[in-house]
CSV table of C-alpha atoms in Angstrom, one decimal:
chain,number,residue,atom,x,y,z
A,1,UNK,CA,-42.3,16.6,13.1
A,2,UNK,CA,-39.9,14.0,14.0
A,3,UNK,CA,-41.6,10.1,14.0
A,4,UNK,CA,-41.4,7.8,17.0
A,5,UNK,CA,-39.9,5.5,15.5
A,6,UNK,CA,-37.6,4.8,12.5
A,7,UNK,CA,-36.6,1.2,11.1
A,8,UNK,CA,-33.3,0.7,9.9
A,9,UNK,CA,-33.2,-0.3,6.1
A,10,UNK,CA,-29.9,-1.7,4.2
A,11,UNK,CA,-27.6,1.3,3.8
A,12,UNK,CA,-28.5,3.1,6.6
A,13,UNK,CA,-26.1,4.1,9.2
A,14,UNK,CA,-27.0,5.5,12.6
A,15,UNK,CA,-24.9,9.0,11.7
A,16,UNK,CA,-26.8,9.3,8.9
A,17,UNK,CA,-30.6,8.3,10.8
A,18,UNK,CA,-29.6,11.1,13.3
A,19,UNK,CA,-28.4,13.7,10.3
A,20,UNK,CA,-31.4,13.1,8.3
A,21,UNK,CA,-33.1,13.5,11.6
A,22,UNK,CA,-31.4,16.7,13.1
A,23,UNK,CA,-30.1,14.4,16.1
A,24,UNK,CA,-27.2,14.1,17.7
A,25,UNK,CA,-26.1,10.1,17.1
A,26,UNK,CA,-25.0,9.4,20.3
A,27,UNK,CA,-28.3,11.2,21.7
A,28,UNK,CA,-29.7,8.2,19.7
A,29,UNK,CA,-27.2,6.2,20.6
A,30,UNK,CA,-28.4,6.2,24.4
A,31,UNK,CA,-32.0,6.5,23.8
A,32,UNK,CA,-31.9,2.7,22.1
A,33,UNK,CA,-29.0,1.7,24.5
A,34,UNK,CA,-26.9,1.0,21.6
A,35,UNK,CA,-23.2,0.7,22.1
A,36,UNK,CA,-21.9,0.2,18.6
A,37,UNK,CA,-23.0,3.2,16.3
A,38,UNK,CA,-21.5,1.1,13.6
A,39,UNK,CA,-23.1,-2.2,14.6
A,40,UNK,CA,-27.1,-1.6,13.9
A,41,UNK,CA,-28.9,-3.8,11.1
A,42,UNK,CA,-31.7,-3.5,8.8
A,43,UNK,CA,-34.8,-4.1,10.6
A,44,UNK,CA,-34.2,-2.7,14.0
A,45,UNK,CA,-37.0,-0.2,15.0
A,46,UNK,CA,-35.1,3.1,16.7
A,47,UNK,CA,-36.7,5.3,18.9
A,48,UNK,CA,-36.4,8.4,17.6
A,49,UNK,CA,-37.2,10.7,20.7
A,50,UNK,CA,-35.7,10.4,24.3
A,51,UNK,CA,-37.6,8.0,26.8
A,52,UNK,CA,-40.7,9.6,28.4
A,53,UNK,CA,-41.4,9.1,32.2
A,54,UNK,CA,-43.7,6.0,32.9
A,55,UNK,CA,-46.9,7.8,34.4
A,56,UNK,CA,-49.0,5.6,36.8
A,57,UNK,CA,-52.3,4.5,35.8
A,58,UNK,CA,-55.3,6.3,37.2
A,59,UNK,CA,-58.8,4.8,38.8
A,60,UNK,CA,-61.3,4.2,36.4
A,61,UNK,CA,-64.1,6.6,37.3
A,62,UNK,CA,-66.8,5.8,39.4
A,63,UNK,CA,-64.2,3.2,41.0
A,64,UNK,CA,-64.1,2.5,44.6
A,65,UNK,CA,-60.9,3.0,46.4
A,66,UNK,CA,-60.5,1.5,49.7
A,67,UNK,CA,-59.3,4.2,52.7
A,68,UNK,CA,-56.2,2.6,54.2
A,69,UNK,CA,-56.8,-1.5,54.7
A,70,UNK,CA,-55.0,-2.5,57.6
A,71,UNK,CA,-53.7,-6.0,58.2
A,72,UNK,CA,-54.7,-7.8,61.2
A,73,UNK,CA,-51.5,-9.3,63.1
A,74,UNK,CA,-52.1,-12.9,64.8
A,75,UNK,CA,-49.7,-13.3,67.6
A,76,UNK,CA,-47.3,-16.5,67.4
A,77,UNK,CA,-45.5,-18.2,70.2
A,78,UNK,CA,-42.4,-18.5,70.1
A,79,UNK,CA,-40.5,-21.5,72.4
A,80,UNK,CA,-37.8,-20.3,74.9
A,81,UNK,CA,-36.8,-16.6,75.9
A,82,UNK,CA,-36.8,-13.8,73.2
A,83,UNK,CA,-35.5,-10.7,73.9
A,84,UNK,CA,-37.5,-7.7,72.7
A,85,UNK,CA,-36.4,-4.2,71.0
A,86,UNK,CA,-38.8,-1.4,72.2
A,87,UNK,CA,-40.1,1.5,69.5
A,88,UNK,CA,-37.3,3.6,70.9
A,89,UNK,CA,-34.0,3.9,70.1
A,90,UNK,CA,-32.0,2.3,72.9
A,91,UNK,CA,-33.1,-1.0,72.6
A,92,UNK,CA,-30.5,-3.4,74.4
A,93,UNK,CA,-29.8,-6.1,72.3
A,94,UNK,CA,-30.7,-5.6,68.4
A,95,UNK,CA,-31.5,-8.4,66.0
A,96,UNK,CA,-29.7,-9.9,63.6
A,97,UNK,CA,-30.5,-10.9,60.4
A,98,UNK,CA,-30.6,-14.5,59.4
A,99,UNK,CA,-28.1,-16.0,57.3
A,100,UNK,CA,-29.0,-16.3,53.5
A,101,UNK,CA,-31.3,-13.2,53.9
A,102,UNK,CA,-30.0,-9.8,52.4
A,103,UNK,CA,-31.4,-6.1,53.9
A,104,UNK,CA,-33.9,-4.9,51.7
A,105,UNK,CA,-32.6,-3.0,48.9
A,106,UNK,CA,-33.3,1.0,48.3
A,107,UNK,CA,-36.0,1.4,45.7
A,108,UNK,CA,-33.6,3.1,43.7
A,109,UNK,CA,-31.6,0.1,43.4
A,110,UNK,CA,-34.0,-1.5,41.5
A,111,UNK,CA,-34.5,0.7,38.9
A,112,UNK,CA,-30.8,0.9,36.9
A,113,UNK,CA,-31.8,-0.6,33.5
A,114,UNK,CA,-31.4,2.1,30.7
A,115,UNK,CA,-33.7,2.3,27.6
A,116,UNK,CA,-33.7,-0.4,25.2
A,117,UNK,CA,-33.3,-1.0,21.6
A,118,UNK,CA,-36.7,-1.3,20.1
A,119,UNK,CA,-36.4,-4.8,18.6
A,120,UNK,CA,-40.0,-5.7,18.5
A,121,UNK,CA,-42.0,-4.7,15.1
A,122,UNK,CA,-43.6,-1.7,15.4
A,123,UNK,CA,-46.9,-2.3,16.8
A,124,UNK,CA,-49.0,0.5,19.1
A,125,UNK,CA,-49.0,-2.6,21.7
A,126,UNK,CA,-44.9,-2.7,21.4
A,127,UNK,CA,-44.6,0.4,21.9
A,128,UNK,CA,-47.3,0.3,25.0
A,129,UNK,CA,-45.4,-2.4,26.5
A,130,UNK,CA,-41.5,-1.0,26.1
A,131,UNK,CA,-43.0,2.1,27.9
A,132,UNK,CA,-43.8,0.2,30.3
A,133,UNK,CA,-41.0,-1.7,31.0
A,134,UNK,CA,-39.1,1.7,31.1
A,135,UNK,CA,-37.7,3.0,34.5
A,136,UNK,CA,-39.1,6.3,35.2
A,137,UNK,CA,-37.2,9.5,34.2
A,138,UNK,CA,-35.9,11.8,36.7
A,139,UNK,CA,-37.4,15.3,35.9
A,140,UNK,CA,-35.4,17.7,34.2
A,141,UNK,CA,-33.6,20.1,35.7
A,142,UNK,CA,-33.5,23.8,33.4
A,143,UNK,CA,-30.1,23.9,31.4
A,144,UNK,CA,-28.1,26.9,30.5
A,145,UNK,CA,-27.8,27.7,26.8
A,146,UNK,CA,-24.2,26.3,26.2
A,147,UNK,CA,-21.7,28.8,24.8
A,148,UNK,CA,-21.7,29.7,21.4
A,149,UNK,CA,-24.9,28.0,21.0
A,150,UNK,CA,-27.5,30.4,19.0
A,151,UNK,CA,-30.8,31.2,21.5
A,152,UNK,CA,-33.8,31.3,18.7
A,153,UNK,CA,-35.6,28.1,17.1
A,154,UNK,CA,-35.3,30.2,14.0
A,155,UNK,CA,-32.4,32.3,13.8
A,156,UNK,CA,-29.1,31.9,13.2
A,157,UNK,CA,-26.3,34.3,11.5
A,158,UNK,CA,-24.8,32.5,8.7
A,159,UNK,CA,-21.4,33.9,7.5
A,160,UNK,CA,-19.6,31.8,4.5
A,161,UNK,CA,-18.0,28.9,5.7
A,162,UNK,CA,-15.3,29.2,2.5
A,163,UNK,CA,-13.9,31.8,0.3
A,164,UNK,CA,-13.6,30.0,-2.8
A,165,UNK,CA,-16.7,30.1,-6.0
A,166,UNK,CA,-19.5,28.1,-6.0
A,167,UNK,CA,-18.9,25.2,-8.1
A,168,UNK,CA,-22.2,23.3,-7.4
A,169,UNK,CA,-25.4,24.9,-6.2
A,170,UNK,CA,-28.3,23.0,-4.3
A,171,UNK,CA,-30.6,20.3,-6.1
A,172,UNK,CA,-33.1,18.5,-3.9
A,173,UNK,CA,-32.3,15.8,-6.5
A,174,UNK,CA,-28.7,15.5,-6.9
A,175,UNK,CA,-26.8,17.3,-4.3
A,176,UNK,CA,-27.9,18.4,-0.8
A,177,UNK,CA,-25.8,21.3,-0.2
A,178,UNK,CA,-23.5,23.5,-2.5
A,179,UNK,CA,-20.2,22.7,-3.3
A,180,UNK,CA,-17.4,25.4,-2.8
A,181,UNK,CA,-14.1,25.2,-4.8
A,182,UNK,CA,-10.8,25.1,-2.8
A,183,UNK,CA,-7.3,23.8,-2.5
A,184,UNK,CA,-6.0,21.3,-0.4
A,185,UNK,CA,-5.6,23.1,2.9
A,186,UNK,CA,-7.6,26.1,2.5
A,187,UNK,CA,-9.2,26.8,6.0
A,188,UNK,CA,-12.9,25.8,6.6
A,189,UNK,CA,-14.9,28.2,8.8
A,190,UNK,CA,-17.8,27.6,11.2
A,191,UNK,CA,-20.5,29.2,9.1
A,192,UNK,CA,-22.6,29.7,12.5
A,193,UNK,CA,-22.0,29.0,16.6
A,194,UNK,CA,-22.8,26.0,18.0
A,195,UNK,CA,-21.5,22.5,19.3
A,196,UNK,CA,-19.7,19.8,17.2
A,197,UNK,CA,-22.1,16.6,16.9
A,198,UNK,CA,-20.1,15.0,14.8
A,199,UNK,CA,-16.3,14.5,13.5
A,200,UNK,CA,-15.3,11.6,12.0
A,201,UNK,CA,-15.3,9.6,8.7
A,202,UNK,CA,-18.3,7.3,9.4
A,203,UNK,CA,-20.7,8.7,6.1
A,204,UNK,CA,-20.4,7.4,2.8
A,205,UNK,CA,-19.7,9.9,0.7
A,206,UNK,CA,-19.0,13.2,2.4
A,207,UNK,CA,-14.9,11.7,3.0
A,208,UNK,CA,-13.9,13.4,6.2
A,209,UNK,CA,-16.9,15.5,7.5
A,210,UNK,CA,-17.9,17.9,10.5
A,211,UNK,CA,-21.9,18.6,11.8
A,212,UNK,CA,-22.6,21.3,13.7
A,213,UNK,CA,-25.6,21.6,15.9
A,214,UNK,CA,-26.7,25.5,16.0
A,215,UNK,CA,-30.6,25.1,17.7
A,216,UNK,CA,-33.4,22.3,18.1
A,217,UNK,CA,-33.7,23.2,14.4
A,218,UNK,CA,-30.4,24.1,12.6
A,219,UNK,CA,-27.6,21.8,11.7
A,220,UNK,CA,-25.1,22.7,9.4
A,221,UNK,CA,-22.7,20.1,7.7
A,222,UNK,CA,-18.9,20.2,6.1
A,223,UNK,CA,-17.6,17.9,4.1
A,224,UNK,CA,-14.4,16.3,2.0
A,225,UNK,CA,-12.2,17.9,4.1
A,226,UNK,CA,-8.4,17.3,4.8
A,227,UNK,CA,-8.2,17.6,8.6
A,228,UNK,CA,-10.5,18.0,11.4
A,229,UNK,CA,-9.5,20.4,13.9
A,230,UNK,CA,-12.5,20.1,16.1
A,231,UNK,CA,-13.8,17.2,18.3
A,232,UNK,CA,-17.3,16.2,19.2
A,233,UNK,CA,-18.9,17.9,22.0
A,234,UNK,CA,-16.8,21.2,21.4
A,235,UNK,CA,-18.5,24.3,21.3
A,236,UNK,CA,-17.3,26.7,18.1
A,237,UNK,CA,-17.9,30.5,17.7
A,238,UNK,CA,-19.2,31.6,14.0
A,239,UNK,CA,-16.3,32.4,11.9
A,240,UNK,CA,-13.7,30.1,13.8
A,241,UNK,CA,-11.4,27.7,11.6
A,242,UNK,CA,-13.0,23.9,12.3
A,243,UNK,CA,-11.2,22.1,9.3
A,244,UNK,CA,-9.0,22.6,5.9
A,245,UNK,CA,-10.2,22.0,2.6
A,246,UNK,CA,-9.5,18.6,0.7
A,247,UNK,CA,-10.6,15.9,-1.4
A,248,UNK,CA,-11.5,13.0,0.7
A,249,UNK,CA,-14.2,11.1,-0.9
A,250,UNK,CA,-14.6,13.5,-3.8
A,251,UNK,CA,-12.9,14.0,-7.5
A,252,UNK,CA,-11.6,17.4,-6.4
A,253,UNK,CA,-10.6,19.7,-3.7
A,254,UNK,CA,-14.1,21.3,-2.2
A,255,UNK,CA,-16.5,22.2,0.1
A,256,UNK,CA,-19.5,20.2,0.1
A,257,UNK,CA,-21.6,22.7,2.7
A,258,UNK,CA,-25.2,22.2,4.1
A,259,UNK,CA,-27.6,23.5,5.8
A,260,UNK,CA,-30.4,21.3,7.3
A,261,UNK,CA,-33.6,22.6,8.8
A,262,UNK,CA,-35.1,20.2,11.3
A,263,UNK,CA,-32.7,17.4,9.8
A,264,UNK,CA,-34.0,18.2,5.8
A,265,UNK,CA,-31.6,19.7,3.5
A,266,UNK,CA,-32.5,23.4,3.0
A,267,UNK,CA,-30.6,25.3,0.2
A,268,UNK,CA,-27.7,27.5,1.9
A,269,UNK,CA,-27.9,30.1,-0.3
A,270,UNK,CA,-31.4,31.1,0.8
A,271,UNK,CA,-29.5,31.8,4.4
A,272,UNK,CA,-25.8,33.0,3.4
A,273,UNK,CA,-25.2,36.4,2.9
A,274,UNK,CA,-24.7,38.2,-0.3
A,275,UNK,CA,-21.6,38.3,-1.0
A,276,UNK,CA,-19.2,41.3,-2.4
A,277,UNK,CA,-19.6,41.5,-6.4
């Protein structure tokens, strides 16, 4: 289960918060109202799951509640003529407001602040009190499955997302994926449908990398590669070509491939296919 909160520590990055985390970083991005991914500092306290709707507090029981109190209107005299507007419509002359006064504003108006970066430590009163600063939340409306997106929680159908031998297999110690020998160039394939959450260079050590989101529970991860030929937010088809093979950020030309289960690293082989002897 994922926390409520996370606090940065020296060395962290949001892209690698929301990898280790099975988020989308922008998705985290917007939930702390952060602008920068690049830009956090250790210390900050994330929330790690979207804002909630701010739910109105209820009568203590055995509380009376008064029916409908009405307030009582004292009549005031006013000096000189004043033309009245009657309850209808088609009143004759209509007020004006007064200068330096302003209509009152929508109720929606009021409420445009997003949610905020959890600066505070975390405390269960903090977190009480940001909650209740927070606007409400509009309520959701059901979304469609986005194409290529796999339906389960649980299943996906891995294919290989190179051709080339394994040179490294998993190690919960040493290396979170396997590694899958190459040459510069080779083609990288999707290894399952789903939507690009990240393309870019912005993790230590995995040199030019692609994350695909496949479920709430699936991510799967490519790394060192030579070229990027998809862009975040783009939906990719299992066995579609997403990137070439290369050596950025590694000794050698590979593919450094993961699969993460609810953001943990699980090992792929467990999940790829057999392949041809």
């Amino acid at each position: 289960q994922r926390p409520e909160s996370y606090t940065v520590k020296r060395g962290d990055t949001l892209y690698s918060i929301a990898l280790d985390n099975g988020l989308d970083y922008r998705e985290l991005a917007a939930w702390n109202n952060i602008s920068d991914p690049a830009a956090i500092k250790a210390g900050l306290v994330l929330r790690m799951r979207p804002p909630g709707p701010v739910v109105a507090a209820q009568p203590e029981a055995g509380a009376q509640v008064q029916p409908d109190a009405r307030v009582q209107v004292q009549p005031v005299t006013v000096p000189g003529s004043v033309e009245t507007r009657s309850l209808g419509g088609d009143s004759r002359a209509g007020a004006e407001p007064r200068a330096g006064t302003e209509p009152p504003r929508p109720a929606g108006d009021l409420l445009k602040t997003g949610p905020k970066a959890m600066k505070l430590p975390y405390s269960e009163e903090n977190l009480a009190m940001l909650l209740r600063q927070s606007p409400p939340q509009p309520r959701a409306e059901p979304v469609a499955p986005q194409p290529g997106a796999e339906d389960g929680q649980d299943t996906v159908a891995w294919i290989w997302p190179a051709t080339g031998r394994v040179l490294a297999g998993f190690s919960e110690a040493t290396n979170k994926g396997v590694d899958i020998l190459g040459k510069v160039g080779d083609p990288v394939f999707a290894s399952a449908s789903g939507r690009v959450v990240y393309s870019g260079i912005g993790l230590r050590g995995y040199g030019k990398l692609i994350i695909i989101k496949h479920n709430q529970t699936y991510l799967s991860a490519y790394a060192h590669n030579s070229s990027l030929l998809v862009k975040e937010g783009q939906n990719v088809v299992r066995g579609q070509k997403i990137a070439e093979i290369g050596n950025t950020d590694s000794s050698q030309a590979k593919l450094h491939f993961e699969i993460r289960r609810l953001g943990k690293p699980v090992d792929p082989l467990k999940f790829l296919p057999d392949r041809p002897s």
